[in-house]
């Protein structure tokens, strides 16, 4: 049944309610006058009810953007499992680890686990897929942690909603790195306010009930006086956060693959960029202002998409807000 047909009852109800009272007033006012037999009264009643019913249907407002239509349904367990496996496959393609002759045994074992999980999840029943993919993501996280183990990165760890002071690498802008183990989003990070100052949201991901999201963010934040930045973290699970030098921001040269929320650099003079989103959920591409705040919206959408975006020639810093995997490509 279409939305238009389903709403006829509501429009007819409007006509009955709005004109029955008027008809009663006319009958009382004309009760002493001859109004004909019963058919004449019925015709008079229909003449009062039908026009407002048709007018209400003709000028009814369309559904508000973003609201679910009555015909929208939740995906089945099989469909949800297939989407989750596809999203996990995108994570594997983005993994930069490649085993070599002198590979660490633990790293090699984690990499093999991540690959085996993908093959097993494609053959398993939908009920087993979430557990398998969680094991695979844990293996990929171990690879990432191993690569960062030899650096001077200083993590601050926590669970749930917490206010923290994060050491900054300098007085200028910094790269804020955030990771959480929550697979369905619902996390946000704010720059803490002070006396009479409201906290400013730096980034956030809404709760996605039917698909896993990336719990990572790498965003450029403006510099503040002093050696620490006050941040409010609101997340349902465990998380870790750190501030890094701005030189660690990744640069878009020909093609750049990523996932989640990230600030990227591009060369001056580039005017066209192809943006591809490979996951369920919303995405947006913004330019950053000279003070490193979120600026003009360049593109936005939902679920898988590929589009060509015009970007300012002189603007070198862009920000991707996405719930999953994405690709940026330079266009001639």
PDB file of N, CA, C and O in Angstrom, residues 212-286:
ATOM      1  N   UNK A 212      28.142  -1.944  12.140  1.00  0.00           N
ATOM      2  CA  UNK A 212      29.274  -1.463  12.941  1.00  0.00           C
ATOM      3  C   UNK A 212      29.823  -0.162  12.379  1.00  0.00           C
ATOM      4  O   UNK A 212      29.731   0.111  11.184  1.00  0.00           O
ATOM      5  N   UNK A 213      30.387   0.656  13.231  1.00  0.00           N
ATOM      6  CA  UNK A 213      30.981   1.921  12.810  1.00  0.00           C
ATOM      7  C   UNK A 213      32.436   1.927  13.241  1.00  0.00           C
ATOM      8  O   UNK A 213      32.883   1.125  14.054  1.00  0.00           O
ATOM      9  N   UNK A 214      33.189   2.846  12.654  1.00  0.00           N
ATOM     10  CA  UNK A 214      34.596   2.986  13.012  1.00  0.00           C
ATOM     11  C   UNK A 214      34.715   3.866  14.254  1.00  0.00           C
ATOM     12  O   UNK A 214      34.241   4.996  14.260  1.00  0.00           O
ATOM     13  N   UNK A 215      35.353   3.344  15.274  1.00  0.00           N
ATOM     14  CA  UNK A 215      35.520   4.098  16.512  1.00  0.00           C
ATOM     15  C   UNK A 215      36.841   4.834  16.562  1.00  0.00           C
ATOM     16  O   UNK A 215      37.524   4.818  17.583  1.00  0.00           O
ATOM     17  N   UNK A 216      37.222   5.502  15.464  1.00  0.00           N
ATOM     18  CA  UNK A 216      38.492   6.222  15.405  1.00  0.00           C
ATOM     19  C   UNK A 216      38.279   7.628  14.859  1.00  0.00           C
ATOM     20  O   UNK A 216      37.406   7.863  14.040  1.00  0.00           O
ATOM     21  N   UNK A 217      39.115   8.535  15.307  1.00  0.00           N
ATOM     22  CA  UNK A 217      39.091   9.912  14.808  1.00  0.00           C
ATOM     23  C   UNK A 217      40.505  10.482  14.884  1.00  0.00           C
ATOM     24  O   UNK A 217      41.223  10.242  15.867  1.00  0.00           O
ATOM     25  N   UNK A 218      40.887  11.221  13.841  1.00  0.00           N
ATOM     26  CA  UNK A 218      42.171  11.926  13.791  1.00  0.00           C
ATOM     27  C   UNK A 218      41.879  13.323  13.239  1.00  0.00           C
ATOM     28  O   UNK A 218      41.791  13.512  12.021  1.00  0.00           O
ATOM     29  N   UNK A 219      41.681  14.281  14.126  1.00  0.00           N
ATOM     30  CA  UNK A 219      41.238  15.607  13.714  1.00  0.00           C
ATOM     31  C   UNK A 219      42.210  16.671  14.221  1.00  0.00           C
ATOM     32  O   UNK A 219      42.802  16.539  15.300  1.00  0.00           O
ATOM     33  N   UNK A 220      42.344  17.725  13.433  1.00  0.00           N
ATOM     34  CA  UNK A 220      43.180  18.861  13.817  1.00  0.00           C
ATOM     35  C   UNK A 220      42.373  19.790  14.707  1.00  0.00           C
ATOM     36  O   UNK A 220      41.252  20.171  14.374  1.00  0.00           O
ATOM     37  N   UNK A 221      42.942  20.156  15.855  1.00  0.00           N
ATOM     38  CA  UNK A 221      42.261  21.051  16.790  1.00  0.00           C
ATOM     39  C   UNK A 221      43.097  22.316  16.954  1.00  0.00           C
ATOM     40  O   UNK A 221      44.331  22.268  16.880  1.00  0.00           O
ATOM     41  N   UNK A 222      42.450  23.460  17.149  1.00  0.00           N
ATOM     42  CA  UNK A 222      43.205  24.711  17.322  1.00  0.00           C
ATOM     43  C   UNK A 222      44.086  24.669  18.559  1.00  0.00           C
ATOM     44  O   UNK A 222      43.791  23.974  19.538  1.00  0.00           O
ATOM     45  N   UNK A 223      45.163  25.413  18.503  1.00  0.00           N
ATOM     46  CA  UNK A 223      46.074  25.481  19.634  1.00  0.00           C
ATOM     47  C   UNK A 223      45.504  26.311  20.770  1.00  0.00           C
ATOM     48  O   UNK A 223      44.656  27.182  20.570  1.00  0.00           O
ATOM     49  N   UNK A 224      45.945  26.016  21.963  1.00  0.00           N
ATOM     50  CA  UNK A 224      45.539  26.749  23.156  1.00  0.00           C
ATOM     51  C   UNK A 224      46.771  27.085  23.982  1.00  0.00           C
ATOM     52  O   UNK A 224      47.770  26.362  23.956  1.00  0.00           O
ATOM     53  N   UNK A 225      46.692  28.172  24.702  1.00  0.00           N
ATOM     54  CA  UNK A 225      47.803  28.522  25.576  1.00  0.00           C
ATOM     55  C   UNK A 225      47.929  27.492  26.695  1.00  0.00           C
ATOM     56  O   UNK A 225      46.953  26.995  27.209  1.00  0.00           O
ATOM     57  N   UNK A 226      49.160  27.196  27.048  1.00  0.00           N
ATOM     58  CA  UNK A 226      49.380  26.189  28.074  1.00  0.00           C
ATOM     59  C   UNK A 226      49.728  24.855  27.456  1.00  0.00           C
ATOM     60  O   UNK A 226      49.670  24.664  26.234  1.00  0.00           O
ATOM     61  N   UNK A 227      50.089  23.909  28.290  1.00  0.00           N
ATOM     62  CA  UNK A 227      50.570  22.619  27.817  1.00  0.00           C
ATOM     63  C   UNK A 227      49.505  21.544  27.830  1.00  0.00           C
ATOM     64  O   UNK A 227      49.810  20.385  27.551  1.00  0.00           O
ATOM     65  N   UNK A 228      48.249  21.873  28.149  1.00  0.00           N
ATOM     66  CA  UNK A 228      47.199  20.860  28.228  1.00  0.00           C
ATOM     67  C   UNK A 228      45.918  21.365  27.574  1.00  0.00           C
ATOM     68  O   UNK A 228      45.667  22.564  27.509  1.00  0.00           O
ATOM     69  N   UNK A 229      45.123  20.400  27.099  1.00  0.00           N
ATOM     70  CA  UNK A 229      43.830  20.704  26.495  1.00  0.00           C
ATOM     71  C   UNK A 229      42.758  19.982  27.296  1.00  0.00           C
ATOM     72  O   UNK A 229      42.853  18.771  27.542  1.00  0.00           O
ATOM     73  N   UNK A 230      41.726  20.732  27.726  1.00  0.00           N
ATOM     74  CA  UNK A 230      40.636  20.165  28.510  1.00  0.00           C
ATOM     75  C   UNK A 230      39.595  19.580  27.554  1.00  0.00           C
ATOM     76  O   UNK A 230      39.043  20.291  26.713  1.00  0.00           O
ATOM     77  N   UNK A 231      39.324  18.276  27.697  1.00  0.00           N
ATOM     78  CA  UNK A 231      38.406  17.584  26.802  1.00  0.00           C
ATOM     79  C   UNK A 231      37.359  16.826  27.612  1.00  0.00           C
ATOM     80  O   UNK A 231      37.660  16.273  28.678  1.00  0.00           O
ATOM     81  N   UNK A 232      36.134  16.806  27.096  1.00  0.00           N
ATOM     82  CA  UNK A 232      35.050  15.999  27.654  1.00  0.00           C
ATOM     83  C   UNK A 232      34.792  14.832  26.713  1.00  0.00           C
ATOM     84  O   UNK A 232      34.428  15.038  25.546  1.00  0.00           O
ATOM     85  N   UNK A 233      35.000  13.618  27.190  1.00  0.00           N
ATOM     86  CA  UNK A 233      34.773  12.411  26.401  1.00  0.00           C
ATOM     87  C   UNK A 233      33.475  11.769  26.870  1.00  0.00           C
ATOM     88  O   UNK A 233      33.282  11.534  28.068  1.00  0.00           O
ATOM     89  N   UNK A 234      32.588  11.494  25.931  1.00  0.00           N
ATOM     90  CA  UNK A 234      31.311  10.839  26.231  1.00  0.00           C
ATOM     91  C   UNK A 234      31.199   9.604  25.352  1.00  0.00           C
ATOM     92  O   UNK A 234      30.932   9.705  24.158  1.00  0.00           O
ATOM     93  N   UNK A 235      31.456   8.453  25.951  1.00  0.00           N
ATOM     94  CA  UNK A 235      31.449   7.190  25.223  1.00  0.00           C
ATOM     95  C   UNK A 235      30.960   6.087  26.151  1.00  0.00           C
ATOM     96  O   UNK A 235      31.242   6.117  27.347  1.00  0.00           O
ATOM     97  N   UNK A 236      30.218   5.108  25.617  1.00  0.00           N
ATOM     98  CA  UNK A 236      29.670   4.062  26.484  1.00  0.00           C
ATOM     99  C   UNK A 236      30.697   3.038  26.926  1.00  0.00           C
ATOM    100  O   UNK A 236      30.488   2.346  27.921  1.00  0.00           O
ATOM    101  N   UNK A 237      31.804   2.891  26.196  1.00  0.00           N
ATOM    102  CA  UNK A 237      32.776   1.848  26.505  1.00  0.00           C
ATOM    103  C   UNK A 237      34.155   2.415  26.769  1.00  0.00           C
ATOM    104  O   UNK A 237      34.342   3.597  27.078  1.00  0.00           O
ATOM    105  N   UNK A 238      35.165   1.535  26.619  1.00  0.00           N
ATOM    106  CA  UNK A 238      36.552   1.937  26.834  1.00  0.00           C
ATOM    107  C   UNK A 238      37.052   2.777  25.656  1.00  0.00           C
ATOM    108  O   UNK A 238      36.625   2.602  24.519  1.00  0.00           O
ATOM    109  N   UNK A 239      37.977   3.703  25.935  1.00  0.00           N
ATOM    110  CA  UNK A 239      38.526   4.573  24.905  1.00  0.00           C
ATOM    111  C   UNK A 239      39.934   4.993  25.308  1.00  0.00           C
ATOM    112  O   UNK A 239      40.370   4.809  26.444  1.00  0.00           O
ATOM    113  N   UNK A 240      40.660   5.562  24.337  1.00  0.00           N
ATOM    114  CA  UNK A 240      41.960   6.164  24.597  1.00  0.00           C
ATOM    115  C   UNK A 240      42.109   7.385  23.694  1.00  0.00           C
ATOM    116  O   UNK A 240      41.538   7.441  22.598  1.00  0.00           O
ATOM    117  N   UNK A 241      42.894   8.358  24.161  1.00  0.00           N
ATOM    118  CA  UNK A 241      42.991   9.641  23.477  1.00  0.00           C
ATOM    119  C   UNK A 241      44.398  10.195  23.651  1.00  0.00           C
ATOM    120  O   UNK A 241      45.075   9.923  24.656  1.00  0.00           O
ATOM    121  N   UNK A 242      44.869  10.942  22.657  1.00  0.00           N
ATOM    122  CA  UNK A 242      46.202  11.538  22.709  1.00  0.00           C
ATOM    123  C   UNK A 242      46.252  12.727  21.766  1.00  0.00           C
ATOM    124  O   UNK A 242      45.453  12.834  20.826  1.00  0.00           O
ATOM    125  N   UNK A 243      47.195  13.647  22.022  1.00  0.00           N
ATOM    126  CA  UNK A 243      47.456  14.774  21.134  1.00  0.00           C
ATOM    127  C   UNK A 243      48.825  14.574  20.498  1.00  0.00           C
ATOM    128  O   UNK A 243      49.818  14.303  21.183  1.00  0.00           O
ATOM    129  N   UNK A 244      48.885  14.737  19.158  1.00  0.00           N
ATOM    130  CA  UNK A 244      50.102  14.498  18.400  1.00  0.00           C
ATOM    131  C   UNK A 244      50.485  15.759  17.633  1.00  0.00           C
ATOM    132  O   UNK A 244      49.664  16.651  17.405  1.00  0.00           O
ATOM    133  N   UNK A 245      51.736  15.862  17.185  1.00  0.00           N
ATOM    134  CA  UNK A 245      52.145  17.022  16.377  1.00  0.00           C
ATOM    135  C   UNK A 245      51.351  17.084  15.079  1.00  0.00           C
ATOM    136  O   UNK A 245      51.001  16.052  14.499  1.00  0.00           O
ATOM    137  N   UNK A 246      51.067  18.286  14.579  1.00  0.00           N
ATOM    138  CA  UNK A 246      50.266  18.407  13.349  1.00  0.00           C
ATOM    139  C   UNK A 246      50.959  17.830  12.119  1.00  0.00           C
ATOM    140  O   UNK A 246      50.302  17.554  11.111  1.00  0.00           O
ATOM    141  N   UNK A 247      52.271  17.614  12.187  1.00  0.00           N
ATOM    142  CA  UNK A 247      52.970  17.040  11.047  1.00  0.00           C
ATOM    143  C   UNK A 247      52.594  15.604  10.753  1.00  0.00           C
ATOM    144  O   UNK A 247      52.955  15.078   9.687  1.00  0.00           O
ATOM    145  N   UNK A 248      51.889  14.949  11.658  1.00  0.00           N
ATOM    146  CA  UNK A 248      51.470  13.563  11.440  1.00  0.00           C
ATOM    147  C   UNK A 248      50.156  13.457  10.670  1.00  0.00           C
ATOM    148  O   UNK A 248      49.658  12.350  10.439  1.00  0.00           O
ATOM    149  N   UNK A 249      49.578  14.578  10.265  1.00  0.00           N
ATOM    150  CA  UNK A 249      48.367  14.539   9.446  1.00  0.00           C
ATOM    151  C   UNK A 249      48.703  13.941   8.080  1.00  0.00           C
ATOM    152  O   UNK A 249      49.715  14.292   7.463  1.00  0.00           O
ATOM    153  N   UNK A 250      47.876  13.038   7.604  1.00  0.00           N
ATOM    154  CA  UNK A 250      48.136  12.381   6.324  1.00  0.00           C
ATOM    155  C   UNK A 250      47.827  13.332   5.165  1.00  0.00           C
ATOM    156  O   UNK A 250      46.928  14.162   5.227  1.00  0.00           O
ATOM    157  N   UNK A 251      48.577  13.155   4.073  1.00  0.00           N
ATOM    158  CA  UNK A 251      48.454  14.028   2.909  1.00  0.00           C
ATOM    159  C   UNK A 251      47.827  13.273   1.745  1.00  0.00           C
ATOM    160  O   UNK A 251      48.161  12.108   1.483  1.00  0.00           O
ATOM    161  N   UNK A 252      46.918  13.948   1.051  1.00  0.00           N
ATOM    162  CA  UNK A 252      46.314  13.401  -0.155  1.00  0.00           C
ATOM    163  C   UNK A 252      47.229  13.711  -1.340  1.00  0.00           C
ATOM    164  O   UNK A 252      47.387  14.876  -1.718  1.00  0.00           O
ATOM    165  N   UNK A 253      47.829  12.686  -1.907  1.00  0.00           N
ATOM    166  CA  UNK A 253      48.708  12.871  -3.070  1.00  0.00           C
ATOM    167  C   UNK A 253      47.977  12.433  -4.344  1.00  0.00           C
ATOM    168  O   UNK A 253      47.576  13.252  -5.148  1.00  0.00           O
ATOM    169  N   UNK A 254      47.788  11.122  -4.527  1.00  0.00           N
ATOM    170  CA  UNK A 254      46.966  10.650  -5.637  1.00  0.00           C
ATOM    171  C   UNK A 254      45.697   9.970  -5.123  1.00  0.00           C
ATOM    172  O   UNK A 254      44.606  10.246  -5.581  1.00  0.00           O
ATOM    173  N   UNK A 255      45.875   9.073  -4.142  1.00  0.00           N
ATOM    174  CA  UNK A 255      44.740   8.378  -3.534  1.00  0.00           C
ATOM    175  C   UNK A 255      45.029   8.182  -2.057  1.00  0.00           C
ATOM    176  O   UNK A 255      46.147   7.845  -1.671  1.00  0.00           O
ATOM    177  N   UNK A 256      44.017   8.397  -1.242  1.00  0.00           N
ATOM    178  CA  UNK A 256      44.156   8.254   0.207  1.00  0.00           C
ATOM    179  C   UNK A 256      42.968   7.456   0.717  1.00  0.00           C
ATOM    180  O   UNK A 256      41.817   7.832   0.488  1.00  0.00           O
ATOM    181  N   UNK A 257      43.263   6.353   1.427  1.00  0.00           N
ATOM    182  CA  UNK A 257      42.221   5.496   1.987  1.00  0.00           C
ATOM    183  C   UNK A 257      42.186   5.659   3.498  1.00  0.00           C
ATOM    184  O   UNK A 257      43.238   5.750   4.137  1.00  0.00           O
ATOM    185  N   UNK A 258      41.008   5.693   4.064  1.00  0.00           N
ATOM    186  CA  UNK A 258      40.875   5.837   5.505  1.00  0.00           C
ATOM    187  C   UNK A 258      39.541   5.319   5.979  1.00  0.00           C
ATOM    188  O   UNK A 258      38.730   4.813   5.202  1.00  0.00           O
ATOM    189  N   UNK A 259      39.301   5.465   7.268  1.00  0.00           N
ATOM    190  CA  UNK A 259      38.008   5.101   7.853  1.00  0.00           C
ATOM    191  C   UNK A 259      37.766   5.976   9.067  1.00  0.00           C
ATOM    192  O   UNK A 259      38.697   6.384   9.765  1.00  0.00           O
ATOM    193  N   UNK A 260      36.512   6.259   9.297  1.00  0.00           N
ATOM    194  CA  UNK A 260      36.163   7.110  10.426  1.00  0.00           C
ATOM    195  C   UNK A 260      36.354   8.582  10.117  1.00  0.00           C
ATOM    196  O   UNK A 260      36.247   9.031   8.984  1.00  0.00           O
ATOM    197  N   UNK A 261      36.665   9.341  11.155  1.00  0.00           N
ATOM    198  CA  UNK A 261      36.773  10.801  11.082  1.00  0.00           C
ATOM    199  C   UNK A 261      38.252  11.172  10.988  1.00  0.00           C
ATOM    200  O   UNK A 261      39.057  10.713  11.793  1.00  0.00           O
ATOM    201  N   UNK A 262      38.596  12.014  10.016  1.00  0.00           N
ATOM    202  CA  UNK A 262      40.013  12.334   9.839  1.00  0.00           C
ATOM    203  C   UNK A 262      40.182  13.677   9.134  1.00  0.00           C
ATOM    204  O   UNK A 262      39.413  14.031   8.234  1.00  0.00           O
ATOM    205  N   UNK A 263      41.220  14.415   9.556  1.00  0.00           N
ATOM    206  CA  UNK A 263      41.659  15.628   8.876  1.00  0.00           C
ATOM    207  C   UNK A 263      42.775  15.255   7.903  1.00  0.00           C
ATOM    208  O   UNK A 263      43.707  14.541   8.271  1.00  0.00           O
ATOM    209  N   UNK A 264      42.690  15.725   6.654  1.00  0.00           N
ATOM    210  CA  UNK A 264      43.687  15.409   5.634  1.00  0.00           C
ATOM    211  C   UNK A 264      44.165  16.706   4.982  1.00  0.00           C
ATOM    212  O   UNK A 264      43.471  17.736   5.011  1.00  0.00           O
ATOM    213  N   UNK A 265      45.342  16.640   4.381  1.00  0.00           N
ATOM    214  CA  UNK A 265      45.926  17.767   3.662  1.00  0.00           C
ATOM    215  C   UNK A 265      45.905  17.492   2.169  1.00  0.00           C
ATOM    216  O   UNK A 265      46.049  16.348   1.734  1.00  0.00           O
ATOM    217  N   UNK A 266      45.747  18.525   1.384  1.00  0.00           N
ATOM    218  CA  UNK A 266      45.840  18.424  -0.064  1.00  0.00           C
ATOM    219  C   UNK A 266      46.759  19.526  -0.575  1.00  0.00           C
ATOM    220  O   UNK A 266      47.028  20.514   0.122  1.00  0.00           O
ATOM    221  N   UNK A 267      47.259  19.359  -1.783  1.00  0.00           N
ATOM    222  CA  UNK A 267      48.132  20.357  -2.385  1.00  0.00           C
ATOM    223  C   UNK A 267      47.318  21.556  -2.856  1.00  0.00           C
ATOM    224  O   UNK A 267      46.154  21.429  -3.261  1.00  0.00           O
ATOM    225  N   UNK A 268      47.925  22.721  -2.831  1.00  0.00           N
ATOM    226  CA  UNK A 268      47.269  23.911  -3.370  1.00  0.00           C
ATOM    227  C   UNK A 268      47.132  23.776  -4.887  1.00  0.00           C
ATOM    228  O   UNK A 268      47.977  23.194  -5.549  1.00  0.00           O
ATOM    229  N   UNK A 269      46.066  24.327  -5.414  1.00  0.00           N
ATOM    230  CA  UNK A 269      45.798  24.253  -6.844  1.00  0.00           C
ATOM    231  C   UNK A 269      44.861  23.136  -7.232  1.00  0.00           C
ATOM    232  O   UNK A 269      44.281  23.163  -8.312  1.00  0.00           O
ATOM    233  N   UNK A 270      44.683  22.139  -6.367  1.00  0.00           N
ATOM    234  CA  UNK A 270      43.754  21.048  -6.658  1.00  0.00           C
ATOM    235  C   UNK A 270      42.319  21.546  -6.508  1.00  0.00           C
ATOM    236  O   UNK A 270      41.950  22.092  -5.467  1.00  0.00           O
ATOM    237  N   UNK A 271      41.517  21.339  -7.533  1.00  0.00           N
ATOM    238  CA  UNK A 271      40.155  21.866  -7.531  1.00  0.00           C
ATOM    239  C   UNK A 271      39.075  20.793  -7.519  1.00  0.00           C
ATOM    240  O   UNK A 271      37.932  21.075  -7.215  1.00  0.00           O
ATOM    241  N   UNK A 272      39.405  19.558  -7.908  1.00  0.00           N
ATOM    242  CA  UNK A 272      38.422  18.487  -7.958  1.00  0.00           C
ATOM    243  C   UNK A 272      38.941  17.268  -7.200  1.00  0.00           C
ATOM    244  O   UNK A 272      40.093  16.855  -7.387  1.00  0.00           O
ATOM    245  N   UNK A 273      38.073  16.686  -6.363  1.00  0.00           N
ATOM    246  CA  UNK A 273      38.403  15.491  -5.598  1.00  0.00           C
ATOM    247  C   UNK A 273      37.247  14.516  -5.720  1.00  0.00           C
ATOM    248  O   UNK A 273      36.080  14.899  -5.618  1.00  0.00           O
ATOM    249  N   UNK A 274      37.583  13.254  -5.951  1.00  0.00           N
ATOM    250  CA  UNK A 274      36.561  12.214  -5.930  1.00  0.00           C
ATOM    251  C   UNK A 274      36.496  11.613  -4.533  1.00  0.00           C
ATOM    252  O   UNK A 274      37.523  11.200  -3.979  1.00  0.00           O
ATOM    253  N   UNK A 275      35.300  11.585  -3.979  1.00  0.00           N
ATOM    254  CA  UNK A 275      35.088  11.033  -2.637  1.00  0.00           C
ATOM    255  C   UNK A 275      34.208   9.803  -2.761  1.00  0.00           C
ATOM    256  O   UNK A 275      33.141   9.849  -3.374  1.00  0.00           O
ATOM    257  N   UNK A 276      34.665   8.702  -2.176  1.00  0.00           N
ATOM    258  CA  UNK A 276      33.904   7.452  -2.197  1.00  0.00           C
ATOM    259  C   UNK A 276      33.706   6.958  -0.771  1.00  0.00           C
ATOM    260  O   UNK A 276      34.671   6.831  -0.010  1.00  0.00           O
ATOM    261  N   UNK A 277      32.459   6.690  -0.431  1.00  0.00           N
ATOM    262  CA  UNK A 277      32.115   6.166   0.902  1.00  0.00           C
ATOM    263  C   UNK A 277      31.703   4.717   0.742  1.00  0.00           C
ATOM    264  O   UNK A 277      30.869   4.395  -0.103  1.00  0.00           O
ATOM    265  N   UNK A 278      32.280   3.833   1.570  1.00  0.00           N
ATOM    266  CA  UNK A 278      32.048   2.394   1.432  1.00  0.00           C
ATOM    267  C   UNK A 278      31.478   1.790   2.709  1.00  0.00           C
ATOM    268  O   UNK A 278      32.000   0.812   3.232  1.00  0.00           O
ATOM    269  N   UNK A 279      30.439   2.366   3.230  1.00  0.00           N
ATOM    270  CA  UNK A 279      29.844   1.840   4.467  1.00  0.00           C
ATOM    271  C   UNK A 279      28.441   2.405   4.617  1.00  0.00           C
ATOM    272  O   UNK A 279      28.052   3.351   3.925  1.00  0.00           O
ATOM    273  N   UNK A 280      27.672   1.800   5.537  1.00  0.00           N
ATOM    274  CA  UNK A 280      26.369   2.352   5.885  1.00  0.00           C
ATOM    275  C   UNK A 280      26.564   3.533   6.812  1.00  0.00           C
ATOM    276  O   UNK A 280      27.596   3.678   7.464  1.00  0.00           O
ATOM    277  N   UNK A 281      25.548   4.373   6.894  1.00  0.00           N
ATOM    278  CA  UNK A 281      25.615   5.511   7.789  1.00  0.00           C
ATOM    279  C   UNK A 281      25.928   6.804   7.054  1.00  0.00           C
ATOM    280  O   UNK A 281      26.225   6.828   5.866  1.00  0.00           O
ATOM    281  N   UNK A 282      25.876   7.924   7.773  1.00  0.00           N
ATOM    282  CA  UNK A 282      26.087   9.241   7.156  1.00  0.00           C
ATOM    283  C   UNK A 282      27.553   9.530   6.903  1.00  0.00           C
ATOM    284  O   UNK A 282      28.447   8.945   7.518  1.00  0.00           O
ATOM    285  N   UNK A 283      27.801  10.469   5.985  1.00  0.00           N
ATOM    286  CA  UNK A 283      29.150  10.970   5.745  1.00  0.00           C
ATOM    287  C   UNK A 283      29.067  12.440   5.348  1.00  0.00           C
ATOM    288  O   UNK A 283      28.030  12.919   4.888  1.00  0.00           O
ATOM    289  N   UNK A 284      30.182  13.158   5.555  1.00  0.00           N
ATOM    290  CA  UNK A 284      30.254  14.575   5.192  1.00  0.00           C
ATOM    291  C   UNK A 284      31.711  14.936   4.920  1.00  0.00           C
ATOM    292  O   UNK A 284      32.631  14.366   5.514  1.00  0.00           O
ATOM    293  N   UNK A 285      31.910  15.888   4.024  1.00  0.00           N
ATOM    294  CA  UNK A 285      33.240  16.409   3.704  1.00  0.00           C
ATOM    295  C   UNK A 285      33.201  17.913   3.882  1.00  0.00           C
ATOM    296  O   UNK A 285      32.388  18.600   3.253  1.00  0.00           O
ATOM    297  N   UNK A 286      34.065  18.434   4.760  1.00  0.00           N
ATOM    298  CA  UNK A 286      34.120  19.857   5.070  1.00  0.00           C
ATOM    299  C   UNK A 286      35.497  20.417   4.713  1.00  0.00           C
ATOM    300  O   UNK A 286      36.492  19.684   4.685  1.00  0.00           O
TER     301      UNK A 286
END
